[in-house]
XYZ file of C-alpha atoms in Angstrom:
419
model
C -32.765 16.633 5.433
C -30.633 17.210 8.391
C -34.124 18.428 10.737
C -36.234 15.905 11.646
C -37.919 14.589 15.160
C -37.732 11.325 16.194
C -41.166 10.192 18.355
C -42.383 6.748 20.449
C -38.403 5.984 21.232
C -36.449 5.172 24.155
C -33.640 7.404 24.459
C -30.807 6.093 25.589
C -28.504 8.940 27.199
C -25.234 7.568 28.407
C -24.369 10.801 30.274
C -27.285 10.135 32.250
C -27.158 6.880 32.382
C -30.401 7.068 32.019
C -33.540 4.920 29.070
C -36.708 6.700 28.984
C -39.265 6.669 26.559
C -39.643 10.263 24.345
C -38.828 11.869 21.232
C -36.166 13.779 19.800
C -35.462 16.697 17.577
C -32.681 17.413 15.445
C -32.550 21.147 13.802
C -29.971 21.962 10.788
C -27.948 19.142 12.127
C -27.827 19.326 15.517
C -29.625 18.048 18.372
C -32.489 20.726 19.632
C -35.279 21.139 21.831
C -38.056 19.224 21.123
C -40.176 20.375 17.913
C -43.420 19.030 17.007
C -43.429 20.945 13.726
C -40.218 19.311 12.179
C -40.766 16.452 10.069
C -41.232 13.370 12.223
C -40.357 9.616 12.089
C -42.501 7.062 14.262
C -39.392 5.134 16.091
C -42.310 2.555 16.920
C -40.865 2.122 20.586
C -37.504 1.023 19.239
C -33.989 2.542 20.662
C -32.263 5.813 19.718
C -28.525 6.214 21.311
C -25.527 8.873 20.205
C -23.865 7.055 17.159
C -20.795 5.166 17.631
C -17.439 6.951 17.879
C -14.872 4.244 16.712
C -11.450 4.421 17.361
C -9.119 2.382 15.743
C -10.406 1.273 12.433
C -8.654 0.307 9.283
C -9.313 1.464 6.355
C -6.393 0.339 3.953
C -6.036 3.547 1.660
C -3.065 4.125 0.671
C -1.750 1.213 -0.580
C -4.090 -1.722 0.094
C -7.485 -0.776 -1.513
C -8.771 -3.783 -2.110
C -8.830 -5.307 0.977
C -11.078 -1.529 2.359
C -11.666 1.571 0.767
C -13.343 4.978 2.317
C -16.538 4.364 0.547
C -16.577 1.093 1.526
C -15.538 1.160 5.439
C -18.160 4.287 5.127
C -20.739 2.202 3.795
C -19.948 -0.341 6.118
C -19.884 1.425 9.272
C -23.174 3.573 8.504
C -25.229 -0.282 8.693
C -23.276 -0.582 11.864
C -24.323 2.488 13.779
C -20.814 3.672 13.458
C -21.245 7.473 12.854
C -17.665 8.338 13.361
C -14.602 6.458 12.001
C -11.482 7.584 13.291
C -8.891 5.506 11.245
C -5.635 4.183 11.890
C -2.010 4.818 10.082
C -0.885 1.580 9.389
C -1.139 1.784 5.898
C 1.024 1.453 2.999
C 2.981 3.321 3.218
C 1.949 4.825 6.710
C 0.524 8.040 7.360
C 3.405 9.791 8.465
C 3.720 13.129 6.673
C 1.257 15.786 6.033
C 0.836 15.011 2.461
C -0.103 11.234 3.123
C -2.711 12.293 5.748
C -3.720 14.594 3.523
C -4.342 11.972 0.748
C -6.257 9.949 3.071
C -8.340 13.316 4.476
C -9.170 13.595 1.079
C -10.665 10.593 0.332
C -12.633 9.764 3.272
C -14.345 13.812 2.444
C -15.189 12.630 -0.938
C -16.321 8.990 -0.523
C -17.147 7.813 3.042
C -20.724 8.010 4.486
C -19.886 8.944 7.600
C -17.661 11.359 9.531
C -13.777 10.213 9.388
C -10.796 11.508 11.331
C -7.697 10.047 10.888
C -4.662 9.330 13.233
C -1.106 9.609 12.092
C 2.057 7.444 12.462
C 3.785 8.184 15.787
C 7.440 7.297 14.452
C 8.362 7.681 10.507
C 7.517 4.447 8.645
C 6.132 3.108 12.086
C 9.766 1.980 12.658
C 10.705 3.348 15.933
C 13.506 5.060 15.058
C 12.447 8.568 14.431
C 9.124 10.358 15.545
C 7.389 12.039 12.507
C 6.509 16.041 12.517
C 4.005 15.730 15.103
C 3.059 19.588 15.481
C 2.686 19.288 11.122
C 0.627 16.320 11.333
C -1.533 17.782 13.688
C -2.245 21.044 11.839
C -2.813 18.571 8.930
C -5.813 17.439 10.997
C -3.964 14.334 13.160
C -6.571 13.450 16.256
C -4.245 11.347 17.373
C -1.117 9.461 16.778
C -0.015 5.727 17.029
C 2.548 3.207 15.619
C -0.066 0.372 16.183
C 0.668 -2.834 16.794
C 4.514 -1.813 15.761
C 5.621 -1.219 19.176
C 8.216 1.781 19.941
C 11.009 -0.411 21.236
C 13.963 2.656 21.479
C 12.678 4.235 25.044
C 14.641 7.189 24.007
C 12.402 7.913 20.745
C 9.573 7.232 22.959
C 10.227 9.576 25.512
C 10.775 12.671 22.848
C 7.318 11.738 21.014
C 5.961 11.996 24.154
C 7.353 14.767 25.673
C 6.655 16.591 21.792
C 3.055 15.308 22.212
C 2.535 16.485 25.615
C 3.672 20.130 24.836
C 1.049 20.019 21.828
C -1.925 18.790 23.883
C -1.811 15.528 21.414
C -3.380 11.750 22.479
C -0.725 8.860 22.035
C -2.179 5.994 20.899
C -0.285 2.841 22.415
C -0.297 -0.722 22.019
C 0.677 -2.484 25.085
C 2.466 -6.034 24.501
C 6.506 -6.369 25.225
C 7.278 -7.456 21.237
C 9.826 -9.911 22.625
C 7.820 -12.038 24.480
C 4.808 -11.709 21.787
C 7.143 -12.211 18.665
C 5.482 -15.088 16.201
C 2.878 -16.042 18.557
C -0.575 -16.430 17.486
C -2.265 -17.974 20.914
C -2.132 -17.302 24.798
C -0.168 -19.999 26.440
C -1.956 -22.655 28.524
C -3.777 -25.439 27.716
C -5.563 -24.459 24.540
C -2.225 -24.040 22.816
C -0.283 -26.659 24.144
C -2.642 -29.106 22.715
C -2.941 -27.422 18.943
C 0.579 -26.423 19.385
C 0.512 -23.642 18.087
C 3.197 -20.712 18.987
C 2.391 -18.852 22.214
C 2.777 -15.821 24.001
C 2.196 -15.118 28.418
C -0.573 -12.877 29.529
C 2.189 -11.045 31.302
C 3.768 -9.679 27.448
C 0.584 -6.888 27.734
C 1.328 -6.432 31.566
C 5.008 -5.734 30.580
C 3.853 -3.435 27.752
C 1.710 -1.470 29.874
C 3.831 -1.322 32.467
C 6.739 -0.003 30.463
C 4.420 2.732 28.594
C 2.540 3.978 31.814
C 6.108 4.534 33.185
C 6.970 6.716 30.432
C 3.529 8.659 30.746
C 4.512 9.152 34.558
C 7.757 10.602 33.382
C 6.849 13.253 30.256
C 3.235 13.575 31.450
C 1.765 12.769 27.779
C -1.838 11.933 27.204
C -2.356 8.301 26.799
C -4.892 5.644 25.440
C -4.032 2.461 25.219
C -5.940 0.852 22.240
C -6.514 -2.504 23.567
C -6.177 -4.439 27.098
C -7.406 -8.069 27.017
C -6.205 -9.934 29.981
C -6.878 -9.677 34.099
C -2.729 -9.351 34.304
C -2.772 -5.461 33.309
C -5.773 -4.135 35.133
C -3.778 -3.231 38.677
C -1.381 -1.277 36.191
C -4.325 0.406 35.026
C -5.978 1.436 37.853
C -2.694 2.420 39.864
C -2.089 5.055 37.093
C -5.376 6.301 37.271
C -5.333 6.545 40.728
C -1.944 8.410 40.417
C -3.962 11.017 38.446
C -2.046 10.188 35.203
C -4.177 11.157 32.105
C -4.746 7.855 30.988
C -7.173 5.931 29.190
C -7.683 2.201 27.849
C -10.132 0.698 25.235
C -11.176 -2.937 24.650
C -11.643 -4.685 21.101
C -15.424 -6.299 20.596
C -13.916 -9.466 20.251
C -11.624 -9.589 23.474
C -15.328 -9.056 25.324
C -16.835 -11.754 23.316
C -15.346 -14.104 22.283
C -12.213 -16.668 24.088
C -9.117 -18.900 22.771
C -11.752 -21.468 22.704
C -13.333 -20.130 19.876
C -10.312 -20.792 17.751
C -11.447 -24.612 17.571
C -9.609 -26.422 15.088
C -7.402 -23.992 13.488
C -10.221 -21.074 12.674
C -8.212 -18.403 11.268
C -10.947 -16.005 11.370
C -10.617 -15.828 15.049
C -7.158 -14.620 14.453
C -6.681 -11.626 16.022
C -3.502 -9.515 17.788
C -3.217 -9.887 20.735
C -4.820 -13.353 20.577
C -7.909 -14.258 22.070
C -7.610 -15.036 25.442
C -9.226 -17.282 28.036
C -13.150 -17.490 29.650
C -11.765 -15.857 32.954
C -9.633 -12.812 31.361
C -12.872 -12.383 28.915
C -14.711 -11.722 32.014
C -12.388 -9.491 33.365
C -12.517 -7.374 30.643
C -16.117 -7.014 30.908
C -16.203 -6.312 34.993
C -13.467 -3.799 34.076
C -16.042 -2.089 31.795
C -18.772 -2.215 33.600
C -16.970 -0.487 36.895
C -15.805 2.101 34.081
C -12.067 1.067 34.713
C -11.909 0.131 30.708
C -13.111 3.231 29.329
C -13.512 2.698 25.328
C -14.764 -0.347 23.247
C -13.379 -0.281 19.335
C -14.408 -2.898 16.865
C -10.663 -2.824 15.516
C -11.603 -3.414 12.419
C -8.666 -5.150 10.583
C -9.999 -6.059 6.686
C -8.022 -9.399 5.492
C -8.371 -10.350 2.049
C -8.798 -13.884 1.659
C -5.196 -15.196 0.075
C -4.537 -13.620 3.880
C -6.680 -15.559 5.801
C -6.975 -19.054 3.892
C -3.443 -20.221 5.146
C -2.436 -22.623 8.306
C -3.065 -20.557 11.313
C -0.007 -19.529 12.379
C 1.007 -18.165 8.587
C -2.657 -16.850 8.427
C -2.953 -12.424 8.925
C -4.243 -11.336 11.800
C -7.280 -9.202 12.677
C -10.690 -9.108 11.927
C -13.565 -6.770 10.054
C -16.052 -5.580 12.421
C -18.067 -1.760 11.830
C -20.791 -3.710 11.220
C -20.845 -6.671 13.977
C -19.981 -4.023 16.598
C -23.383 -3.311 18.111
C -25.154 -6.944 17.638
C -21.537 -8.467 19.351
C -21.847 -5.736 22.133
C -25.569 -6.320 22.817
C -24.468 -10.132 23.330
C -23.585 -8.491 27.257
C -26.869 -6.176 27.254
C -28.610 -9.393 26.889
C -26.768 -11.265 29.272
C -27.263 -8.559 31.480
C -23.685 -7.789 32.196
C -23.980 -4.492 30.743
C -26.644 -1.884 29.941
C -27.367 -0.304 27.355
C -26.300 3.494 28.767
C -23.278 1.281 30.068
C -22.400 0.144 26.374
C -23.252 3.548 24.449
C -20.794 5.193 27.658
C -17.885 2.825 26.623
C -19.183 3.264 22.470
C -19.921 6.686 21.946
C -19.490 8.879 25.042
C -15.919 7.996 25.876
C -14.143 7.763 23.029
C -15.875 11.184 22.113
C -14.768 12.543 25.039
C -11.296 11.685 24.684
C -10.832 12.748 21.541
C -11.965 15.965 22.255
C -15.178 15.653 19.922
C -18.713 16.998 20.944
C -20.818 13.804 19.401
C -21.537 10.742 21.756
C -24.287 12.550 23.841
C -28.031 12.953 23.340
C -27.465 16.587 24.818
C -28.815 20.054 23.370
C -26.517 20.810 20.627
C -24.458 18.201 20.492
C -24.537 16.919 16.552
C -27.460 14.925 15.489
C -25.594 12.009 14.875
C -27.673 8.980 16.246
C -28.465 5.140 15.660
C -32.385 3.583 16.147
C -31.913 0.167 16.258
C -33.674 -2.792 17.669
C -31.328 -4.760 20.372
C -33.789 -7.531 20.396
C -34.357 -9.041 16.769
C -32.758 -11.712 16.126
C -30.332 -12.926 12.399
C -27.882 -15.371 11.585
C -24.565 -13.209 9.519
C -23.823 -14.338 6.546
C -20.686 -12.751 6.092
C -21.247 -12.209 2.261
C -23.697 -9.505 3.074
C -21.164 -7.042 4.586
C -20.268 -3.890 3.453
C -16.617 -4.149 3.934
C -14.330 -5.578 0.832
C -13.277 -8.056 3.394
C -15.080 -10.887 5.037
C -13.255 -11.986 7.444
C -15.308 -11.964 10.686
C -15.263 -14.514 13.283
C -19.009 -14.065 13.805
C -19.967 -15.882 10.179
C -22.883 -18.892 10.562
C -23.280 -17.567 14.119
C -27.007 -16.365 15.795
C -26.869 -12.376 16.646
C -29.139 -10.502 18.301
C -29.832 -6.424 17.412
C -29.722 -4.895 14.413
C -29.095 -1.001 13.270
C -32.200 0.329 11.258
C -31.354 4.050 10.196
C -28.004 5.659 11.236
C -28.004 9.859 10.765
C -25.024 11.590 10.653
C -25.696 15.217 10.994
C -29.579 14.634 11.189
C -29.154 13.436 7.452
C -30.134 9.733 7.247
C -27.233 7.488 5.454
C -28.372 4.177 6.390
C -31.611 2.938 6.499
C -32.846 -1.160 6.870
């Protein structure tokens, strides 16, 4: 059924920034004006927001299928509210060439639950040397493209992807940390480290990153977004290029906004995640910085580790973490310690990262598609990590109390998850 009318909710619209109580109606997939003869669904006062628009997921097909499949990140992301994926290349091998990204368009049509775009490698192999067929890829259906966490270290090779990109009206996907400074550390330095020595790397690696790639978007003029900023040391960079009227963007991971070094403990490899976690104050940083709107984009960054990957000392341990389905209950942790609101959260979960990929989901507006999340942000659950979705367990929020849970996710108007 892709019509139906949802009654008794509160809407919450993060164009207008705006929760009011009402119903809504969704007609052959997309969202109409209201209908009282469509089938209807009591929403019994709970919450209906745009679904999440995720950028920067994992899913590891090709190559690594049993740490994440399509149907299973699908699966996985439809109990999370996550109602579009759009995945990353760092696979193996990397998407690079049309025929890979075909492979992997392929799959996520015929197995995952929800809609799936997929990025493609900036550079061949992700090695930095040479920039892959960008104007190919993107006829082959690239929304974006991105080397990862592999940073593009030849400035030259840099500056022709992004001077290519720029001509084609493509995003570049960046990852700011100088990979000098950040090579074979798995903490921030200061105290935390020091004490469980274990290898470290400066705030100032991501200011130096940033830094370096905003330059090069100031000289070609590219479209930019970079994936993840987690410390107070590269906001000024960020907000000088935006006042400069450079077409720049930056996103946060759920974990940089909730979690902090301490968290790590004694050697907790789940919390293991690139960049590190960093301290209380640059946590909060990163949260002010959303809620003023200078961070535009939250991703989950969902990283699946299998666990020969994870169950290793710390510093030999894989980084990165699952998250499509800890997303929303992680992000309502600031909702309900009223940092953020809930239009504030769906602007930074759905709206933006719709909006800068050039989609027309992330709204509650007339005709924009009926994909949507009704969830309750108050009840509370313990995870058990064994219950997710995802082939891999590895989240740093096992054992701990949550708070907000997804109960139906439609993509489309067509239900695909239901609690």
């Amino acid at each position: 059924m892709t019509s139906l009318r949802i009654t008794n909710v509160h809407l919450v619209d993060p164009e207008r920034q705006t929760v009011e109580l009402g119903n809504l109606s969704v007609k052959n997939g997309r969202i109409a004006a209201d209908d009282p003869t469509l089938p209807s669904r009591d929403g019994q006062g709970k919450y209906l927001a745009p679904g999440i628009v995720d950028i920067g997921a994992k899913v590891c097909e090709p190559g690594e299928r049993h740490k994440e499949s399509f149907r299973s990140a699908g699966l996985s992301a439809a109990a999370g509210g996550v109602t579009t994926l759009i995945t990353r290349p760092d696979t193996e091998p990397a998407i690079d060439s049309p025929e890979t990204l075909e492979f992997a368009n392929r799959r996520a049509q015929a197995t995952c639950a929800v809609r799936s775009y997929q990025m493609a490698a900036l550079t061949k192999g992700r090695l930095g040397k040479e920039m892959t067929e960008i104007g190919f890829l993107q006829d082959a259906g690239a929304i974006a493209f991105s080397d990862c966490d592999a940073v593009v270290t030849n400035t030259k090779v840099l500056s022709r992807a992004l001077t290519y990109a720029r001509q084609l009206g493509a995003l570049v996907i960046g990852h700011p940390q100088d990979p000098g400074l950040s090579q074979g550390a798995a903490a921030t330095s200061g105290k935390f480290a020091t004490l469980r020595a274990i290898p470290a790397v400066s705030p100032m690696a991501e200011r130096l990153g940033l830094e370096r790639d905003l330059a090069m978007v100031e000289m070609t003029g590219a479209k930019y977004h970079a994936d993840q900023l987690s410390t107070a040391l590269a906001l000024p960079a960020l907000e000088r290029a935006k006042q400069q009227g450079l077409d720049v963007t930056a996103g946060v991971s759920i974990h940089h906004l909730t979690l902090n070094e301490l968290d790590v403990a004694d050697y907790r490899s789940f919390f293991k995640v690139k960049p590190p976690l960093r301290s209380e104050e640059d946590r909060l940083a990163m949260v002010s910085a959303l809620a003023s709107g200078l961070i535009d984009i939250i991703s989950s960054m969902h990283t699946p580790q299998d666990e020969e990957s994870k169950r290793l000392p710390y510093e030999q341990a894989a980084s990165g973490a699952v998250a499509l389905e800890t997303v929303l209950p992680a992000a309502l942790r600031l909702y309900h310690a009223e940092q953020l609101s809930l239009p504030q959260l769906f602007r930074a979960l759905s709206l933006n990262p719709s909006r800068r990929l050039g989609l027309d989901s992330g709204r509650l507006s007339l005709g924009a598609p009926g994909d949507l999340i009704l969830f309750d942000p108050d009840v509370p659950f313990v995870l058990d990590r064994f219950s997710l979705r995802s082939k891999s367990k590895n989240t740093p929020f096992d054992g701990q109390r949550l708070q907000g849970r997804v109960l139906a996710t439609f993509v489309g108007g067509r239900e695909v998850y239901a609690r």
